[in-house]
Coordinates of C-alpha atoms and ligand atoms in Angstrom, one line a residue:
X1 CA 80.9 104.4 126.9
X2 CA 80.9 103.6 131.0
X3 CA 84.1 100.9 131.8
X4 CA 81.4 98.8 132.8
X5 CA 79.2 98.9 129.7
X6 CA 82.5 98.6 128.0
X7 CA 83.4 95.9 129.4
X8 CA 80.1 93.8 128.6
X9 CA 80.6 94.8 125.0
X10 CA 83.8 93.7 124.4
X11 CA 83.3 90.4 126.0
X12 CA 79.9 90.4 123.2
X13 CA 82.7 91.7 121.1
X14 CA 84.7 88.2 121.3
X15 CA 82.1 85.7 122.0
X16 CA 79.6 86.9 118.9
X17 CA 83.0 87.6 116.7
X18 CA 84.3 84.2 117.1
X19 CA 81.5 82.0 116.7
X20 CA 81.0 84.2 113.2
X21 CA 84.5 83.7 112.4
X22 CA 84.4 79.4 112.9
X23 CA 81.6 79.8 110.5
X24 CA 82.5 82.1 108.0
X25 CA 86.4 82.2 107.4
X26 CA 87.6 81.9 104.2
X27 CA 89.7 78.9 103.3
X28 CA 92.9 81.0 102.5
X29 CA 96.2 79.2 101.7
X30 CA 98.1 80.7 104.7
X31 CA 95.8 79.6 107.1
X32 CA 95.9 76.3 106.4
X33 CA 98.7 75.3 108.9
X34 CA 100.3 77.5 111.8
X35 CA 103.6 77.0 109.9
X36 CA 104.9 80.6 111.2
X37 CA 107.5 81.3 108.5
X38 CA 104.5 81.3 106.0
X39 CA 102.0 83.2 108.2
X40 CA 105.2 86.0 108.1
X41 CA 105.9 86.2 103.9
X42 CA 101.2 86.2 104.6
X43 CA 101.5 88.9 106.5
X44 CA 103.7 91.1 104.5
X45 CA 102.5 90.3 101.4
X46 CA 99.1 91.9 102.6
X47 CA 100.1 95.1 103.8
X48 CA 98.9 97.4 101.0
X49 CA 97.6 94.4 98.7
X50 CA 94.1 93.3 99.1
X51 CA 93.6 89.5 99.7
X52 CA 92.9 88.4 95.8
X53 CA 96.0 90.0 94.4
X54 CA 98.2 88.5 97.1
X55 CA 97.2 84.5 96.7
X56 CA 98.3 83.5 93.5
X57 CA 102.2 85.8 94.7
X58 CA 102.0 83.6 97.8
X59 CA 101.7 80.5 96.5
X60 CA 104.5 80.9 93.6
X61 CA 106.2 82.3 96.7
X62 CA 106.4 79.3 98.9
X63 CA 106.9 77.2 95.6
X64 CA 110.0 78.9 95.2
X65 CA 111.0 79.3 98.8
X66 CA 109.0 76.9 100.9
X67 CA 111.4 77.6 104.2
X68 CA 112.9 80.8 105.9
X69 CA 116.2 78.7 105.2
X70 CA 115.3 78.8 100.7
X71 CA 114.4 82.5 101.2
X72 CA 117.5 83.3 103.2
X73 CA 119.7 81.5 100.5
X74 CA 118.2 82.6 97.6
X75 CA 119.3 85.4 95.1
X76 CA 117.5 89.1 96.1
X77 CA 117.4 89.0 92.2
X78 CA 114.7 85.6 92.4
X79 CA 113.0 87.4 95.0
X80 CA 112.5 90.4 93.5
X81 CA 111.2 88.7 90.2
X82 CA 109.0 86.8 92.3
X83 CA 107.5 89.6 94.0
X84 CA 107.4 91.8 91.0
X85 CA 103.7 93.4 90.6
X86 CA 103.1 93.5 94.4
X87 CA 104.5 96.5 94.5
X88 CA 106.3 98.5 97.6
X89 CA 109.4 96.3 97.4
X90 CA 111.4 96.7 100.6
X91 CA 108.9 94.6 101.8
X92 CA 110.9 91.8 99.8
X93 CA 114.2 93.1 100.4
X94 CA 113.2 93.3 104.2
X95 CA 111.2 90.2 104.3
X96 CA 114.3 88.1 102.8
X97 CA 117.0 90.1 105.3
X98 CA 114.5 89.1 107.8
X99 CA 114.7 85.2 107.0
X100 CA 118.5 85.9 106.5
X101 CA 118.7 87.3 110.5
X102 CA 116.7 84.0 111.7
X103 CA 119.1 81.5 109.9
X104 CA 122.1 83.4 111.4
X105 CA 120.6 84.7 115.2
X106 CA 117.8 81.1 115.1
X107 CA 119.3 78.4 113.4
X108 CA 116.6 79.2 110.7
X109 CA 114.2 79.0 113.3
X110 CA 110.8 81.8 113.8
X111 CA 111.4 82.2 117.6
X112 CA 109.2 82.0 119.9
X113 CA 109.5 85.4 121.4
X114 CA 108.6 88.7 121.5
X115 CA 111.5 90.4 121.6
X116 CA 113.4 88.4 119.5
X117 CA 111.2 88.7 116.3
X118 CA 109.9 92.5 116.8
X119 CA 114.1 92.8 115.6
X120 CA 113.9 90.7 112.4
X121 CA 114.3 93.1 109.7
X122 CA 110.5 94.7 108.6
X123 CA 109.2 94.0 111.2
X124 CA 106.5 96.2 113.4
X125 CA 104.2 96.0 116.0
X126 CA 101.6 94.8 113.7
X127 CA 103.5 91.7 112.0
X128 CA 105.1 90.8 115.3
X129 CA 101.5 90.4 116.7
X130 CA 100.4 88.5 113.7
X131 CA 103.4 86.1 114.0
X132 CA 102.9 85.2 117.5
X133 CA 99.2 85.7 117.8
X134 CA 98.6 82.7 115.0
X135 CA 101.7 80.9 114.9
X136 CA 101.8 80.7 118.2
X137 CA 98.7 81.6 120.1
X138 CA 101.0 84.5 122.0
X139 CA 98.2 87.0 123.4
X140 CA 99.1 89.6 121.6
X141 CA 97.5 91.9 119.4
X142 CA 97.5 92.3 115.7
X143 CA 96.4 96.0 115.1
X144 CA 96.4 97.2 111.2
X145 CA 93.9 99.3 109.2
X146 CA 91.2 97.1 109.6
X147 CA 91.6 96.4 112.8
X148 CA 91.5 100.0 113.9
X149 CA 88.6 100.9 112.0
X150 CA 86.2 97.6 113.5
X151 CA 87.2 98.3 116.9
X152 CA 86.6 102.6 116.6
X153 CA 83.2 101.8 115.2
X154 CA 82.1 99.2 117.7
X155 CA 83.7 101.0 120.8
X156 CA 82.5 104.8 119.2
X157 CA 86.5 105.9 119.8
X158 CA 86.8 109.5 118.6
X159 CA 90.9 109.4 118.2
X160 CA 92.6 110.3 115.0
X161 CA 94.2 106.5 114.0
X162 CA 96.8 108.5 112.1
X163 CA 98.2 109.6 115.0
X164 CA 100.9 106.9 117.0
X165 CA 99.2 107.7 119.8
X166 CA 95.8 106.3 118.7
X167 CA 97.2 103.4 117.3
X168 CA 99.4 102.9 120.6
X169 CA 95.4 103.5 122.5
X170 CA 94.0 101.0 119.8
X171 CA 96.4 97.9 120.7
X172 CA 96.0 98.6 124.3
X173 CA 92.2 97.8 123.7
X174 CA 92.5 95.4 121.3
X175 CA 95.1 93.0 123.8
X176 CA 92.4 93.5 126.5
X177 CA 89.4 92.1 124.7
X178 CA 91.6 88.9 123.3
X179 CA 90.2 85.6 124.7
X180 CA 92.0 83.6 126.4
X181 CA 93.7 80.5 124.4
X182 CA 92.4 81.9 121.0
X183 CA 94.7 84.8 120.2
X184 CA 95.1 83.8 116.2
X185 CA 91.2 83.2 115.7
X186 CA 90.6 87.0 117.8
X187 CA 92.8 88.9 115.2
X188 CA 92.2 87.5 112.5
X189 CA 88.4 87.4 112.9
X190 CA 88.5 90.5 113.5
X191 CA 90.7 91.6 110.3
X192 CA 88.3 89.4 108.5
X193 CA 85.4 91.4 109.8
X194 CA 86.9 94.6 108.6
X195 CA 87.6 93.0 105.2
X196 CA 84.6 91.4 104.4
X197 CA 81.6 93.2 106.8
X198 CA 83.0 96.5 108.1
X199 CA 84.4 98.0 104.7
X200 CA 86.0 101.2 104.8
X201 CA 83.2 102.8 102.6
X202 CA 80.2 100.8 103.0
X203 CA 79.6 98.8 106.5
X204 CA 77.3 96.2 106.2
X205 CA 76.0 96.6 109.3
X206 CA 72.5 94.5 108.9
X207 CA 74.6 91.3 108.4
X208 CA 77.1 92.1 111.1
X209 CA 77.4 90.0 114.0
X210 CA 78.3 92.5 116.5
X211 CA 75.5 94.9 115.2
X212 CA 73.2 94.3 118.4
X213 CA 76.3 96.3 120.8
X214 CA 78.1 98.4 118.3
X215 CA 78.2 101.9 119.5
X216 CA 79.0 103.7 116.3
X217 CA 75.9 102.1 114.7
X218 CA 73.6 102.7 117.3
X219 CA 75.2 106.8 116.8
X220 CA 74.8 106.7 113.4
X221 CA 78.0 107.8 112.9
X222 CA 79.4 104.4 111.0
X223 CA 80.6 105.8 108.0
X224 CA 82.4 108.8 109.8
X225 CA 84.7 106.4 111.8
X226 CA 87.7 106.2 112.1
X227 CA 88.6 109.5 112.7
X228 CA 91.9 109.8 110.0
X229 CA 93.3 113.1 108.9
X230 CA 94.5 113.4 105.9
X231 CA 98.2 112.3 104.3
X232 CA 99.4 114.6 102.1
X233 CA 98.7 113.7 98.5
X234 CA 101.9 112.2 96.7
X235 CA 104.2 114.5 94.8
X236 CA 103.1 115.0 91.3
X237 CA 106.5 114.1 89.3
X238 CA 107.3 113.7 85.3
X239 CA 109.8 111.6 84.0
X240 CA 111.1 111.2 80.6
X241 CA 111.5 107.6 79.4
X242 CA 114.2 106.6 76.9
X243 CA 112.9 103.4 74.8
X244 CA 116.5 103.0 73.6
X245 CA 116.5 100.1 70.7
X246 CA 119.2 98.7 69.4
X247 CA 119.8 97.6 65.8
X248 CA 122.6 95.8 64.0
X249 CA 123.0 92.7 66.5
X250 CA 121.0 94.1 69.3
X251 CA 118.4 94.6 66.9
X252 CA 115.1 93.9 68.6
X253 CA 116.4 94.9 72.0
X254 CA 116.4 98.0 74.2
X255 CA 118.9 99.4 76.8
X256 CA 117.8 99.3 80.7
X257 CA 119.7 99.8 83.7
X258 CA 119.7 98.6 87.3
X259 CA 118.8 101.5 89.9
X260 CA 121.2 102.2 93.0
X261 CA 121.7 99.9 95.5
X262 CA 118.8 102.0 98.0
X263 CA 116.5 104.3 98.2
X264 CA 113.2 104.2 96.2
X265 CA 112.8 100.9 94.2
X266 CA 116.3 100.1 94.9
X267 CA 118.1 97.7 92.3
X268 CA 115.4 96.8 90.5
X269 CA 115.9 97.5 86.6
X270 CA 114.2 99.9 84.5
X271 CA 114.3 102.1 81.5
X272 CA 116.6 105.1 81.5
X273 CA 115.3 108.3 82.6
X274 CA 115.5 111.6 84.3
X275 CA 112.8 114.0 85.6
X276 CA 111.1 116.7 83.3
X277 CA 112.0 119.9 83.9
X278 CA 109.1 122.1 85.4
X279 CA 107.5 124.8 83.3
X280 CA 110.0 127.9 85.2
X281 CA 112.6 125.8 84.4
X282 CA 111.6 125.1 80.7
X283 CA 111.0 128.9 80.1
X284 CA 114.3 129.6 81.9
X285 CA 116.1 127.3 79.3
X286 CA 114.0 129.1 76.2
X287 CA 115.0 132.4 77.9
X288 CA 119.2 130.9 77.9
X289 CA 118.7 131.1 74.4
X290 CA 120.5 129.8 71.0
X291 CA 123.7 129.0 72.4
X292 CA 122.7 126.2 74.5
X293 CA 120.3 124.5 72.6
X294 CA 123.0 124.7 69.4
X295 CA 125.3 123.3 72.0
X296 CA 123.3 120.6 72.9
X297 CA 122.3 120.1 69.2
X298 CA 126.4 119.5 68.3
X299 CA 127.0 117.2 71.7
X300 CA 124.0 115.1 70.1
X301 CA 125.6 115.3 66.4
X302 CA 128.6 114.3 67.4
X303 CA 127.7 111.2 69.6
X304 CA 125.2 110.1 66.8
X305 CA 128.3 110.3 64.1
X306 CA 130.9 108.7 66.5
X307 CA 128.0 105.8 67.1
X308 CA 127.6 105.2 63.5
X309 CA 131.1 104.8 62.8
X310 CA 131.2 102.5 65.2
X311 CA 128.8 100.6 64.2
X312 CA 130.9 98.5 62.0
X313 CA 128.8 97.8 59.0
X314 CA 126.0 99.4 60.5
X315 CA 124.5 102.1 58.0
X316 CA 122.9 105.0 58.8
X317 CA 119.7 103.8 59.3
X318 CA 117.0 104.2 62.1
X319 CA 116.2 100.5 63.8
X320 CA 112.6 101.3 64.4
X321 CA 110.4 99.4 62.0
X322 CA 107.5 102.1 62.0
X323 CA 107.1 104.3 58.9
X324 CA 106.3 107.2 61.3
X325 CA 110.0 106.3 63.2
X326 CA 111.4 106.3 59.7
X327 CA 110.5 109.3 58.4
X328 CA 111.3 111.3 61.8
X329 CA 114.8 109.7 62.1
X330 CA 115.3 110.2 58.2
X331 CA 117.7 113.0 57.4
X332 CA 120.2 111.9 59.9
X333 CA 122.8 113.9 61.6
X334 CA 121.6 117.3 60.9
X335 CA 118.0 116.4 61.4
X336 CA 118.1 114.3 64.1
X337 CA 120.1 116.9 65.9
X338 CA 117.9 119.5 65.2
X339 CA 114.9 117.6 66.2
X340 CA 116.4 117.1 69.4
X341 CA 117.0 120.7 70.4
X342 CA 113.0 122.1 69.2
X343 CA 110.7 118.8 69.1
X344 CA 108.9 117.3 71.4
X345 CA 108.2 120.6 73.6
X346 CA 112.1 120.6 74.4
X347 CA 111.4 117.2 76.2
X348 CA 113.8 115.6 73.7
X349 CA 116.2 118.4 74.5
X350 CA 115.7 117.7 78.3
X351 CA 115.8 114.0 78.0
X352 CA 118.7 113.5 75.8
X353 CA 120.6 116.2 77.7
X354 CA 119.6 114.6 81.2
X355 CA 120.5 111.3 80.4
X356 CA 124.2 112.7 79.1
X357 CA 124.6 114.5 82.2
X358 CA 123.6 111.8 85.1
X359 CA 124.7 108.8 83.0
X360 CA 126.8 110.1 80.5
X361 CA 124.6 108.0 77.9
X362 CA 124.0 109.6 74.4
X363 CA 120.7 109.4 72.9
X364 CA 118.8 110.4 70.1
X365 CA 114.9 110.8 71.0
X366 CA 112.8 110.3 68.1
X367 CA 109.0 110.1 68.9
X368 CA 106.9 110.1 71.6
X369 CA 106.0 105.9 72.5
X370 CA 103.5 106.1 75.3
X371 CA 102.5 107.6 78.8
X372 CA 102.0 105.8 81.9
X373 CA 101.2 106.9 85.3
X374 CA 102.2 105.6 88.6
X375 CA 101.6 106.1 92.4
X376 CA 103.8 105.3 95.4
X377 CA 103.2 105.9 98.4
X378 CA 105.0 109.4 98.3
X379 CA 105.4 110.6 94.6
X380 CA 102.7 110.2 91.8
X381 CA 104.7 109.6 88.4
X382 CA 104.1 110.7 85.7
X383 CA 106.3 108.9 83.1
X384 CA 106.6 110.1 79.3
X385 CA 108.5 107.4 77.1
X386 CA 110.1 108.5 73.9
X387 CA 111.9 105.9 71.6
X388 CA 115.2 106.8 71.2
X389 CA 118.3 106.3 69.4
X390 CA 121.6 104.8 70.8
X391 CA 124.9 107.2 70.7
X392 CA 127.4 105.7 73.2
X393 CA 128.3 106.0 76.8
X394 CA 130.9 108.3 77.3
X395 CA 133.8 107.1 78.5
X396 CA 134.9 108.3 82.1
X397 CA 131.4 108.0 82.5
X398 CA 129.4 110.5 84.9
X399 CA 132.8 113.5 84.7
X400 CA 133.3 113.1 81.3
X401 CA 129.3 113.4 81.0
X402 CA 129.7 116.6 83.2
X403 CA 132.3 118.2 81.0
X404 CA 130.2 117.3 77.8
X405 CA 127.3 118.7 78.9
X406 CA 128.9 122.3 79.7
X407 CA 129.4 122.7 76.0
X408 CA 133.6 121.1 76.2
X409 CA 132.8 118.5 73.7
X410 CA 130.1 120.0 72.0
X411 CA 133.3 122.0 70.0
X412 CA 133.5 121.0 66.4
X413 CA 136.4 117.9 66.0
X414 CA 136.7 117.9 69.6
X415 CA 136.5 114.4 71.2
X416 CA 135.0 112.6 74.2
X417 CA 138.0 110.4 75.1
X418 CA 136.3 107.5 72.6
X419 CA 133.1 106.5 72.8
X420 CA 132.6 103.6 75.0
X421 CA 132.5 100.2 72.8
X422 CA 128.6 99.3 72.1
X423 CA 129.1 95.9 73.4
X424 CA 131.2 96.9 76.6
X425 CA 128.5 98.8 78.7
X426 CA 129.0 100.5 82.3
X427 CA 128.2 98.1 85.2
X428 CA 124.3 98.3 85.7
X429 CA 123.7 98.4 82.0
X430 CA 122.2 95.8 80.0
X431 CA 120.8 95.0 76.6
X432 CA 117.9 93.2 76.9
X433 CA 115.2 91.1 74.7
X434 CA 111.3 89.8 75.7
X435 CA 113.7 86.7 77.0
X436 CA 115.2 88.8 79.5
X437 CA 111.6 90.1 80.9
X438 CA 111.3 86.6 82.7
X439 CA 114.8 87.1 84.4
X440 CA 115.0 90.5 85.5
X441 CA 112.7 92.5 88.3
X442 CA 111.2 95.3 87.0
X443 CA 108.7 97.8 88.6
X444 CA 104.7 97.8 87.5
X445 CA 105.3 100.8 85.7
X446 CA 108.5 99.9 83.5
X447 CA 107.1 96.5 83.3
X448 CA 104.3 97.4 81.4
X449 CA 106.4 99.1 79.1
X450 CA 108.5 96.7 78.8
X451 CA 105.6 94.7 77.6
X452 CA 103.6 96.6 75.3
X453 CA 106.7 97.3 73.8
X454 CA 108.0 93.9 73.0
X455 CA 104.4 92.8 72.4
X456 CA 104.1 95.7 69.5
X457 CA 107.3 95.0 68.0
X458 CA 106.7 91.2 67.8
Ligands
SF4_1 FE1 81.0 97.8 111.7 FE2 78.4 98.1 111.3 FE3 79.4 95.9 112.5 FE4 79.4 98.2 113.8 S1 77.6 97.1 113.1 S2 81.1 96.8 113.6 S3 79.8 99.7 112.1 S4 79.6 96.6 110.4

């Protein structure tokens, strides 16, 4: 496209876009007031989310924390719980460090100012541009998926918008077609266009008010823009779930634990678990032969007779109400032990054996409960939960797990240091009921376990 033939489209570009956008907007709650703090928790709560999941989160949202100043002062816990379901939480934990930065840099202010909020905590180029662009009419642009893929179908750009350079090309365009005194209205008109007109899959050109100019309609090439090479699919992973429930007084409960304080998901609670082993590393074990699984089978046979004794006035007896649960955890000791060394494809081998080794927590798998999937960003799981039996936490925690698991403990009489008293669990840990679900954050995937399972047992 000539600069001059460019330049006629984009002004088109603004004048048809904005007279469709007065028309057609949606009546969404963050646009119902330039209020900058809540066009901020807006925009983050719809990157990745699509527009109907996000409104009923945002509104509980501002409920809970109607000012930068509420969000600042409020437990990470509460927001986590609120946000729990969106998904991609550092967007929370970022979003509320954010607020936390403006009460101590701004007086609980949004500045005003480029500089100043492109350093709040979380965020980009994108959310900075969406801040000042409709709180406060800055002229600057707001460039995100949508944006890129309107403006490389009307303008025909060829460039691959994976690439930081296209996206770096993208803004420059996109600040040099904004109108002047209607920044907020451009972007979002135009985000709104790629949301409800020029869908990823199927443009709806014929109703589009920029049809009679757009370049990539009039090539036919629509559908093949953007340009976008491929990420690289997420990392296939299995984990193995431990449904540990409790009986005597923590009957009806089950055992979950916080996660570390960063990295994926960080301290948000979930069930225990640790990742399968691959299928080299399964034959690898068969191959190790007898001695390890026997090994295994006596660390397992100890822990379950130091739990029961324990148990003060506990009997041998499996907690799980299900005649299938009672007739797999019948036997006891010598069963249950056995079990765990040959069933379930070794998985109850790997899990009880994993879990002894990173958290020096002893469990008895008994059956399989359910499988789950879920997708982040980077890793696909793949999440196998198997309800399980509660031994004890090893006392010393993670060394003492280390030495048990090399086959020191596993001797006959020998002892663990005292298993760790069933009430008295390590930081992290806690024993929860369906009244905790409405406390704690969880992610989707361990939520939904969470819930079947209490919903089952009820
Ligand atoms: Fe998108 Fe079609 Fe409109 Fe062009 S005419 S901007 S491809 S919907």
């Amino acid at each position: 496209m000539s600069r001059e033939k460019a330049e006629t489209a984009a002004g088109f570009f603004a004048r048809e876009l904005l007279d469709w956008y007065d028309a057609n907007k949606r009546d969404l709650p963050w646009r119902r007031d330039r209020d900058p703090y809540r066009i901020w928790v807006s925009e983050v709560m719809l990157q990745q989310t699509r527009v109907d999941t996000v409104i009923p989160y945002y509104e509980r949202f501002m409920q809970r924390f109607p000012t930068v100043r509420h969000l600042a002062e409020a437990p990470e816990e509460e927001v986590l719980k609120c946000w729990e379901g969106l998904g991609y939480y550092s967007r929370a934990r970022n979003l509320q460090a954010g607020a936390r930065q403006v009460v101590e840099r701004h007086g609980g202010i949004i500045p005003d100012d480029k500089a100043a909020v492109s350093l709040l905590k979380g965020v980009g180029p994108y959310t900075a541009g969406a801040i000042l662009s409709i709180a406060f009419n800055r002229t600057e642009p707001a460039v995100d998926g949508n944006v890129m893929r309107v403006l490389s179908r009307f303008f025909l750009l060829e460039d691959d918008i994976a690439k930081p350079s296209s996206r770096a090309k993208i803004e420059r365009l996109a600040a040099s077609i904004i109108p002047e005194g209607r920044a907020g209205d451009f972007n979002q008109a135009v985000m709104e266009l790629g949301a409800l007109v020029c869908t990823p899959k199927s443009p709806g050109c014929l109703l589009c008010p920029v049809l009679a100019q757009c370049a990539g309609r009039a090539a036919g090439r629509e559908r093949e823009l953007p340009v976008k090479s491929k990420a690289k699919p997420p990392r296939p992973e299995t984990r193995l779930a431990a449904l540990v429930e409790g009986r005597g007084e923590r009957a009806g409960k089950v055992l979950v634990r916080r996660r570390p304080d960063s990295g994926l998901l960080a301290r948000m609670w979930e069930l225990p678990h640790v990742l399968a082993p691959d299928e080299a590393a399964r034959s690898r074990g068969r191959a190790a032969g007898a001695a390890a699984l026997a090994a295994d089978a006596a660390v397992l046979a100890h822990a379950t007779i130091l739990a029961d004794a324990k148990a003060a006035g506990v009997p041998e007896a499996p907690a799980v109400a299900d005649a299938d649960d009672s007739a797999a955890s019948a036997g006891a000791v010598a069963a249950g032990a056995s079990m765990a060394g040959a069933a379930g494809d070794g998985r109850f081998d790997a899990l009880s054996r994993g879990l002894a080794e990173e958290a020096g927590l002893l469990v008895r798998p008994v059956r399989l409960w359910s499988e789950e999937e879920h997708v982040f960003s980077h890793i696909r799981w793949k999440v196998d939960v198997y309800l399980a039996e509660f031994g004890f936490f090893l006392a010393g925690g993670r060394e003492a797990a280390a030495g048990a698991a090399g086959g020191v403990a596993a001797e006959p009489g020998a002892s663990y240091g005292g298993p760790s008293d069933a009430d008295d669990l390590p930081d992290g840990w806690l024993w929860i009921g369906p009244e905790d679900m409405a406390s704690l954050a969880f992610p989707n995937v361990f939520l939904r376990i969470l819930n079947d399972y209490f919903t089952r047992r009820a």
